[in-house]
Amino acid sequence: MDRPVTSLCVVALLMLAAMAIAGCASRGSEAGMGTLTGNVTVGPLTPVERVGVTPPVPDPAVFTSRKLLLYEADGRTLVETIGIQPAGYYGIYSVTLKPGVYVLDYPRQGVGGAKGLPATVTIEAGKTTRLDVDIDTGIR
């Protein structure tokens, strides 16, 4: 076999081995991560909701137009802006994080707000932390 071809094969094998090692390392770091997840309710959607009457199914934009903010434990350093997925009465959010303490908040948008936010959450490696959010539209 020609020497340049053999050298090229050795270089290619070394590159493949390096990529495989890097892939394993990244999978290992994901294993050390935790997940924050939850459901979001938004309402009321009409000025008067009656007992026993099913409220209207919200337009997907009711959820997708809103965001949650995730901060470091100091409550000021933004880690992630979390989009809310459209899904009937519930918008689902999920984010993978390094273990630690975070603060989940909802940006104030005029009238309304989110009950219980800001909230401190602790993320543990390999575990899912659930925090549901109830956004009040302020419609009365």
Short mmCIF file of N, CA and C in Angstrom, two decimals:
data_model
loop_
_atom_site.label_atom_id
_atom_site.label_comp_id
_atom_site.label_asym_id
_atom_site.label_seq_id
_atom_site.Cartn_x
_atom_site.Cartn_y
_atom_site.Cartn_z
N MET A 1 0.83 -1.18 0.00
CA MET A 1 0.00 0.00 0.00
C MET A 1 0.87 1.24 0.00
N ASP A 2 0.42 2.27 -0.61
CA ASP A 2 1.14 3.53 -0.74
C ASP A 2 1.15 4.25 0.61
N ARG A 3 2.30 4.79 1.03
CA ARG A 3 2.44 5.47 2.33
C ARG A 3 1.48 6.64 2.52
N PRO A 4 1.23 7.55 1.57
CA PRO A 4 0.29 8.66 1.78
C PRO A 4 -1.12 8.16 2.06
N VAL A 5 -1.53 7.07 1.42
CA VAL A 5 -2.86 6.53 1.65
C VAL A 5 -2.95 5.97 3.07
N THR A 6 -1.90 5.27 3.54
CA THR A 6 -1.88 4.72 4.89
C THR A 6 -1.93 5.84 5.92
N SER A 7 -1.18 6.90 5.72
CA SER A 7 -1.18 8.04 6.64
C SER A 7 -2.56 8.68 6.69
N LEU A 8 -3.20 8.79 5.54
CA LEU A 8 -4.53 9.37 5.46
C LEU A 8 -5.53 8.50 6.23
N CYS A 9 -5.40 7.18 6.11
CA CYS A 9 -6.28 6.26 6.84
C CYS A 9 -6.09 6.41 8.35
N VAL A 10 -4.84 6.52 8.79
CA VAL A 10 -4.55 6.67 10.22
C VAL A 10 -5.15 7.98 10.74
N VAL A 11 -5.01 9.06 9.99
CA VAL A 11 -5.57 10.35 10.40
C VAL A 11 -7.09 10.26 10.48
N ALA A 12 -7.71 9.61 9.48
CA ALA A 12 -9.16 9.47 9.47
C ALA A 12 -9.63 8.65 10.68
N LEU A 13 -8.93 7.57 11.01
CA LEU A 13 -9.29 6.76 12.18
C LEU A 13 -9.13 7.54 13.48
N LEU A 14 -8.08 8.33 13.59
CA LEU A 14 -7.89 9.14 14.79
C LEU A 14 -9.00 10.19 14.93
N MET A 15 -9.43 10.78 13.80
CA MET A 15 -10.52 11.76 13.84
C MET A 15 -11.83 11.10 14.28
N LEU A 16 -12.11 9.91 13.75
CA LEU A 16 -13.31 9.18 14.14
C LEU A 16 -13.29 8.84 15.62
N ALA A 17 -12.13 8.41 16.12
CA ALA A 17 -12.01 8.08 17.54
C ALA A 17 -12.23 9.33 18.40
N ALA A 18 -11.70 10.46 17.99
CA ALA A 18 -11.88 11.71 18.73
C ALA A 18 -13.34 12.12 18.76
N MET A 19 -14.05 11.97 17.63
CA MET A 19 -15.47 12.32 17.58
C MET A 19 -16.28 11.38 18.48
N ALA A 20 -15.93 10.10 18.50
CA ALA A 20 -16.64 9.14 19.35
C ALA A 20 -16.44 9.48 20.83
N ILE A 21 -15.22 9.84 21.20
CA ILE A 21 -14.94 10.21 22.59
C ILE A 21 -15.70 11.48 22.95
N ALA A 22 -15.71 12.46 22.07
CA ALA A 22 -16.44 13.71 22.33
C ALA A 22 -17.93 13.43 22.47
N GLY A 23 -18.46 12.54 21.66
CA GLY A 23 -19.88 12.18 21.75
C GLY A 23 -20.20 11.54 23.08
N CYS A 24 -19.33 10.67 23.56
CA CYS A 24 -19.56 10.04 24.86
C CYS A 24 -19.47 11.06 25.98
N ALA A 25 -18.55 11.98 25.87
CA ALA A 25 -18.39 13.01 26.90
C ALA A 25 -19.63 13.88 26.98
N SER A 26 -20.20 14.25 25.82
CA SER A 26 -21.38 15.10 25.86
C SER A 26 -22.57 14.34 26.43
N ARG A 27 -22.68 13.04 26.14
CA ARG A 27 -23.78 12.25 26.71
C ARG A 27 -23.63 12.17 28.22
N GLY A 28 -22.38 12.06 28.68
CA GLY A 28 -22.14 12.01 30.12
C GLY A 28 -22.55 13.30 30.80
N SER A 29 -22.31 14.45 30.13
CA SER A 29 -22.69 15.71 30.76
C SER A 29 -24.20 15.88 30.76
N GLU A 30 -24.92 15.34 29.76
CA GLU A 30 -26.37 15.41 29.76
C GLU A 30 -26.94 14.58 30.90
N ALA A 31 -26.28 13.48 31.24
CA ALA A 31 -26.74 12.63 32.33
C ALA A 31 -26.67 13.39 33.64
N GLY A 32 -25.77 14.36 33.75
CA GLY A 32 -25.64 15.16 34.96
C GLY A 32 -26.60 16.33 35.01
N MET A 33 -27.48 16.43 34.03
CA MET A 33 -28.42 17.54 33.95
C MET A 33 -29.75 17.14 34.60
N GLY A 34 -30.56 18.15 34.87
CA GLY A 34 -31.91 17.94 35.38
C GLY A 34 -32.89 18.64 34.47
N THR A 35 -34.17 18.41 34.69
CA THR A 35 -35.19 18.99 33.82
C THR A 35 -36.21 19.75 34.65
N LEU A 36 -36.59 20.92 34.15
CA LEU A 36 -37.70 21.69 34.71
C LEU A 36 -38.84 21.59 33.72
N THR A 37 -40.00 21.20 34.17
CA THR A 37 -41.14 21.05 33.29
C THR A 37 -42.42 21.45 34.01
N GLY A 38 -43.47 21.67 33.25
CA GLY A 38 -44.74 21.99 33.87
C GLY A 38 -45.81 22.32 32.86
N ASN A 39 -47.01 22.48 33.36
CA ASN A 39 -48.14 22.90 32.54
C ASN A 39 -48.49 24.33 32.89
N VAL A 40 -48.96 25.05 31.89
CA VAL A 40 -49.38 26.43 32.07
C VAL A 40 -50.86 26.54 31.76
N THR A 41 -51.61 27.13 32.68
CA THR A 41 -53.01 27.46 32.40
C THR A 41 -53.08 28.97 32.24
N VAL A 42 -53.97 29.41 31.36
CA VAL A 42 -54.17 30.83 31.11
C VAL A 42 -55.66 31.11 31.19
N GLY A 43 -56.04 32.05 32.02
CA GLY A 43 -57.46 32.37 32.10
C GLY A 43 -57.71 33.46 33.12
N PRO A 44 -58.91 33.92 33.23
CA PRO A 44 -60.06 33.56 32.40
C PRO A 44 -59.92 34.12 30.99
N LEU A 45 -60.64 33.49 30.07
CA LEU A 45 -60.58 33.88 28.67
C LEU A 45 -61.79 34.70 28.23
N THR A 46 -62.81 34.71 29.07
CA THR A 46 -64.01 35.52 28.79
C THR A 46 -64.34 36.32 30.04
N PRO A 47 -65.05 37.44 29.89
CA PRO A 47 -65.35 38.27 31.06
C PRO A 47 -66.16 37.55 32.14
N VAL A 48 -67.03 36.64 31.75
CA VAL A 48 -67.85 35.93 32.73
C VAL A 48 -67.75 34.44 32.44
N GLU A 49 -67.25 33.69 33.42
CA GLU A 49 -67.23 32.24 33.29
C GLU A 49 -68.27 31.68 34.25
N ARG A 50 -69.13 30.83 33.75
CA ARG A 50 -70.20 30.27 34.56
C ARG A 50 -69.86 28.86 35.01
N VAL A 51 -70.27 28.55 36.23
CA VAL A 51 -70.08 27.21 36.78
C VAL A 51 -70.86 26.22 35.93
N GLY A 52 -70.22 25.12 35.57
CA GLY A 52 -70.87 24.09 34.77
C GLY A 52 -70.81 24.32 33.27
N VAL A 53 -70.33 25.49 32.84
CA VAL A 53 -70.19 25.79 31.42
C VAL A 53 -68.71 25.71 31.07
N THR A 54 -68.38 24.86 30.11
CA THR A 54 -66.99 24.69 29.70
C THR A 54 -66.48 25.96 29.03
N PRO A 55 -65.36 26.50 29.52
CA PRO A 55 -64.81 27.70 28.88
C PRO A 55 -64.34 27.39 27.46
N PRO A 56 -64.24 28.40 26.61
CA PRO A 56 -63.81 28.15 25.23
C PRO A 56 -62.37 27.63 25.17
N VAL A 57 -62.09 26.84 24.16
CA VAL A 57 -60.72 26.36 23.94
C VAL A 57 -59.91 27.54 23.42
N PRO A 58 -58.84 27.88 24.10
CA PRO A 58 -58.08 29.06 23.70
C PRO A 58 -57.33 28.86 22.38
N ASP A 59 -57.18 29.95 21.68
CA ASP A 59 -56.35 29.99 20.48
C ASP A 59 -54.91 29.66 20.90
N PRO A 60 -54.14 28.94 20.09
CA PRO A 60 -52.76 28.63 20.46
C PRO A 60 -51.92 29.86 20.83
N ALA A 61 -52.24 31.01 20.23
CA ALA A 61 -51.48 32.24 20.51
C ALA A 61 -51.63 32.69 21.96
N VAL A 62 -52.70 32.24 22.64
CA VAL A 62 -52.87 32.56 24.05
C VAL A 62 -51.65 32.07 24.83
N PHE A 63 -51.09 30.94 24.40
CA PHE A 63 -49.91 30.39 25.07
C PHE A 63 -48.62 30.87 24.41
N THR A 64 -48.52 30.76 23.10
CA THR A 64 -47.26 31.04 22.42
C THR A 64 -46.84 32.51 22.51
N SER A 65 -47.78 33.40 22.79
CA SER A 65 -47.44 34.82 22.91
C SER A 65 -46.85 35.14 24.28
N ARG A 66 -46.87 34.19 25.18
CA ARG A 66 -46.35 34.39 26.53
C ARG A 66 -45.05 33.62 26.72
N LYS A 67 -44.21 34.12 27.61
CA LYS A 67 -42.93 33.48 27.91
C LYS A 67 -42.74 33.42 29.42
N LEU A 68 -41.97 32.46 29.86
CA LEU A 68 -41.53 32.39 31.25
C LEU A 68 -40.04 32.74 31.26
N LEU A 69 -39.60 33.31 32.35
CA LEU A 69 -38.20 33.71 32.47
C LEU A 69 -37.55 32.90 33.58
N LEU A 70 -36.41 32.31 33.28
CA LEU A 70 -35.67 31.53 34.27
C LEU A 70 -34.37 32.26 34.59
N TYR A 71 -34.20 32.54 35.88
CA TYR A 71 -33.03 33.27 36.35
C TYR A 71 -32.18 32.39 37.24
N GLU A 72 -30.92 32.80 37.41
CA GLU A 72 -30.07 32.16 38.41
C GLU A 72 -30.67 32.47 39.78
N ALA A 73 -30.13 31.90 40.83
CA ALA A 73 -30.67 32.04 42.19
C ALA A 73 -30.80 33.50 42.62
N ASP A 74 -30.00 34.39 42.02
CA ASP A 74 -30.06 35.81 42.40
C ASP A 74 -31.34 36.50 41.92
N GLY A 75 -32.08 35.84 41.02
CA GLY A 75 -33.32 36.42 40.51
C GLY A 75 -33.12 37.54 39.51
N ARG A 76 -31.87 37.79 39.10
CA ARG A 76 -31.58 38.88 38.16
C ARG A 76 -30.82 38.44 36.92
N THR A 77 -30.04 37.38 37.03
CA THR A 77 -29.24 36.92 35.90
C THR A 77 -30.06 35.93 35.08
N LEU A 78 -30.48 36.36 33.89
CA LEU A 78 -31.34 35.54 33.04
C LEU A 78 -30.58 34.34 32.49
N VAL A 79 -31.14 33.16 32.69
CA VAL A 79 -30.56 31.92 32.19
C VAL A 79 -31.23 31.53 30.88
N GLU A 80 -32.55 31.64 30.85
CA GLU A 80 -33.30 31.17 29.68
C GLU A 80 -34.67 31.84 29.61
N THR A 81 -35.08 32.15 28.39
CA THR A 81 -36.45 32.57 28.13
C THR A 81 -37.16 31.33 27.61
N ILE A 82 -38.24 30.93 28.29
CA ILE A 82 -38.91 29.66 27.98
C ILE A 82 -40.21 29.94 27.24
N GLY A 83 -40.31 29.40 26.04
CA GLY A 83 -41.54 29.50 25.27
C GLY A 83 -42.56 28.50 25.77
N ILE A 84 -43.82 28.87 25.66
CA ILE A 84 -44.91 27.99 26.10
C ILE A 84 -45.56 27.40 24.86
N GLN A 85 -45.67 26.10 24.83
CA GLN A 85 -46.23 25.40 23.66
C GLN A 85 -47.76 25.45 23.66
N PRO A 86 -48.38 25.55 22.49
CA PRO A 86 -49.84 25.56 22.42
C PRO A 86 -50.37 24.14 22.64
N ALA A 87 -51.38 24.00 23.50
CA ALA A 87 -51.92 22.66 23.76
C ALA A 87 -53.24 22.76 24.51
N GLY A 88 -54.30 23.21 23.86
CA GLY A 88 -55.60 23.26 24.53
C GLY A 88 -55.57 24.14 25.75
N TYR A 89 -55.97 23.60 26.88
CA TYR A 89 -55.97 24.37 28.11
C TYR A 89 -54.61 24.43 28.77
N TYR A 90 -53.68 23.64 28.28
CA TYR A 90 -52.37 23.60 28.90
C TYR A 90 -51.29 23.89 27.87
N GLY A 91 -50.38 24.74 28.25
CA GLY A 91 -49.17 24.95 27.47
C GLY A 91 -48.07 24.27 28.24
N ILE A 92 -47.25 23.49 27.58
CA ILE A 92 -46.22 22.73 28.27
C ILE A 92 -44.87 23.40 28.03
N TYR A 93 -44.07 23.48 29.07
CA TYR A 93 -42.71 23.97 28.92
C TYR A 93 -41.77 22.95 29.53
N SER A 94 -40.55 22.89 29.00
CA SER A 94 -39.57 21.95 29.50
C SER A 94 -38.18 22.46 29.12
N VAL A 95 -37.25 22.42 30.04
CA VAL A 95 -35.90 22.88 29.77
C VAL A 95 -34.92 22.02 30.58
N THR A 96 -33.78 21.70 29.96
CA THR A 96 -32.74 20.90 30.62
C THR A 96 -31.71 21.86 31.21
N LEU A 97 -31.36 21.63 32.48
CA LEU A 97 -30.50 22.56 33.21
C LEU A 97 -29.43 21.84 34.01
N LYS A 98 -28.38 22.59 34.32
CA LYS A 98 -27.37 22.10 35.26
C LYS A 98 -28.00 22.08 36.64
N PRO A 99 -27.60 21.16 37.51
CA PRO A 99 -28.13 21.16 38.87
C PRO A 99 -27.85 22.50 39.56
N GLY A 100 -28.82 22.94 40.35
CA GLY A 100 -28.65 24.20 41.07
C GLY A 100 -29.99 24.80 41.43
N VAL A 101 -29.94 26.02 41.94
CA VAL A 101 -31.14 26.74 42.34
C VAL A 101 -31.41 27.83 41.31
N TYR A 102 -32.68 27.93 40.90
CA TYR A 102 -33.11 28.89 39.90
C TYR A 102 -34.37 29.60 40.38
N VAL A 103 -34.71 30.68 39.69
CA VAL A 103 -35.95 31.40 39.97
C VAL A 103 -36.74 31.48 38.67
N LEU A 104 -37.99 30.97 38.70
CA LEU A 104 -38.87 31.03 37.55
C LEU A 104 -39.82 32.20 37.75
N ASP A 105 -39.97 33.03 36.71
CA ASP A 105 -40.83 34.20 36.82
C ASP A 105 -41.60 34.40 35.52
N TYR A 106 -42.59 35.26 35.61
CA TYR A 106 -43.43 35.62 34.46
C TYR A 106 -43.35 37.14 34.31
N PRO A 107 -42.99 37.61 33.12
CA PRO A 107 -42.88 39.06 32.95
C PRO A 107 -44.26 39.71 33.06
N ARG A 108 -44.35 40.75 33.82
CA ARG A 108 -45.62 41.46 33.99
C ARG A 108 -45.99 42.13 32.67
N GLN A 109 -47.21 41.85 32.22
CA GLN A 109 -47.69 42.41 30.95
C GLN A 109 -49.03 43.11 31.20
N GLY A 110 -48.98 44.30 31.73
CA GLY A 110 -50.22 45.03 32.00
C GLY A 110 -51.00 44.40 33.13
N VAL A 111 -52.28 44.13 32.90
CA VAL A 111 -53.17 43.55 33.91
C VAL A 111 -52.88 42.06 34.03
N GLY A 112 -53.11 41.52 35.21
CA GLY A 112 -52.91 40.09 35.42
C GLY A 112 -51.54 39.79 35.97
N GLY A 113 -51.16 38.55 35.89
CA GLY A 113 -49.88 38.09 36.41
C GLY A 113 -49.91 36.58 36.52
N ALA A 114 -49.02 36.04 37.31
CA ALA A 114 -48.96 34.58 37.49
C ALA A 114 -48.88 34.29 38.98
N LYS A 115 -49.86 33.52 39.46
CA LYS A 115 -49.90 33.17 40.89
C LYS A 115 -48.66 32.36 41.26
N GLY A 116 -48.08 32.74 42.39
CA GLY A 116 -46.95 31.97 42.91
C GLY A 116 -45.61 32.25 42.27
N LEU A 117 -45.56 33.18 41.33
CA LEU A 117 -44.28 33.52 40.70
C LEU A 117 -43.88 34.92 41.12
N PRO A 118 -42.62 35.17 41.33
CA PRO A 118 -41.50 34.27 41.11
C PRO A 118 -41.46 33.12 42.13
N ALA A 119 -40.90 31.99 41.67
CA ALA A 119 -40.78 30.81 42.51
C ALA A 119 -39.36 30.26 42.40
N THR A 120 -38.82 29.85 43.53
CA THR A 120 -37.50 29.24 43.56
C THR A 120 -37.64 27.75 43.30
N VAL A 121 -36.81 27.22 42.38
CA VAL A 121 -36.83 25.79 42.07
C VAL A 121 -35.42 25.24 42.19
N THR A 122 -35.33 24.02 42.67
CA THR A 122 -34.04 23.34 42.78
C THR A 122 -34.01 22.22 41.77
N ILE A 123 -33.00 22.24 40.91
CA ILE A 123 -32.81 21.22 39.88
C ILE A 123 -31.74 20.25 40.36
N GLU A 124 -32.08 18.95 40.29
CA GLU A 124 -31.15 17.91 40.69
C GLU A 124 -30.76 17.08 39.47
N ALA A 125 -29.54 16.60 39.44
CA ALA A 125 -29.04 15.80 38.33
C ALA A 125 -29.90 14.56 38.13
N GLY A 126 -30.28 14.32 36.88
CA GLY A 126 -31.02 13.12 36.53
C GLY A 126 -32.48 13.12 36.97
N LYS A 127 -32.97 14.24 37.51
CA LYS A 127 -34.35 14.29 37.99
C LYS A 127 -35.14 15.37 37.26
N THR A 128 -36.46 15.20 37.27
CA THR A 128 -37.36 16.19 36.68
C THR A 128 -38.07 16.92 37.81
N THR A 129 -37.98 18.23 37.78
CA THR A 129 -38.69 19.07 38.75
C THR A 129 -39.88 19.67 38.02
N ARG A 130 -41.05 19.55 38.63
CA ARG A 130 -42.27 20.04 38.00
C ARG A 130 -42.78 21.26 38.75
N LEU A 131 -43.10 22.31 37.98
CA LEU A 131 -43.70 23.51 38.54
C LEU A 131 -44.75 23.99 37.55
N ASP A 132 -46.02 23.83 37.91
CA ASP A 132 -47.12 24.30 37.07
C ASP A 132 -47.33 25.79 37.31
N VAL A 133 -47.78 26.49 36.27
CA VAL A 133 -47.95 27.93 36.33
C VAL A 133 -49.38 28.27 35.92
N ASP A 134 -50.01 29.16 36.69
CA ASP A 134 -51.36 29.62 36.41
C ASP A 134 -51.30 31.11 36.12
N ILE A 135 -51.46 31.46 34.84
CA ILE A 135 -51.40 32.86 34.42
C ILE A 135 -52.80 33.45 34.43
N ASP A 136 -52.94 34.55 35.14
CA ASP A 136 -54.22 35.26 35.23
C ASP A 136 -54.22 36.36 34.18
N THR A 137 -55.19 36.32 33.28
CA THR A 137 -55.26 37.33 32.21
C THR A 137 -55.76 38.69 32.70
N GLY A 138 -56.40 38.70 33.86
CA GLY A 138 -56.94 39.94 34.37
C GLY A 138 -58.32 40.27 33.83
N ILE A 139 -58.86 39.43 32.94
CA ILE A 139 -60.20 39.65 32.37
C ILE A 139 -61.22 39.36 33.47
N ARG A 140 -62.11 40.30 33.67
CA ARG A 140 -63.16 40.11 34.69
C ARG A 140 -64.50 40.51 34.13
#
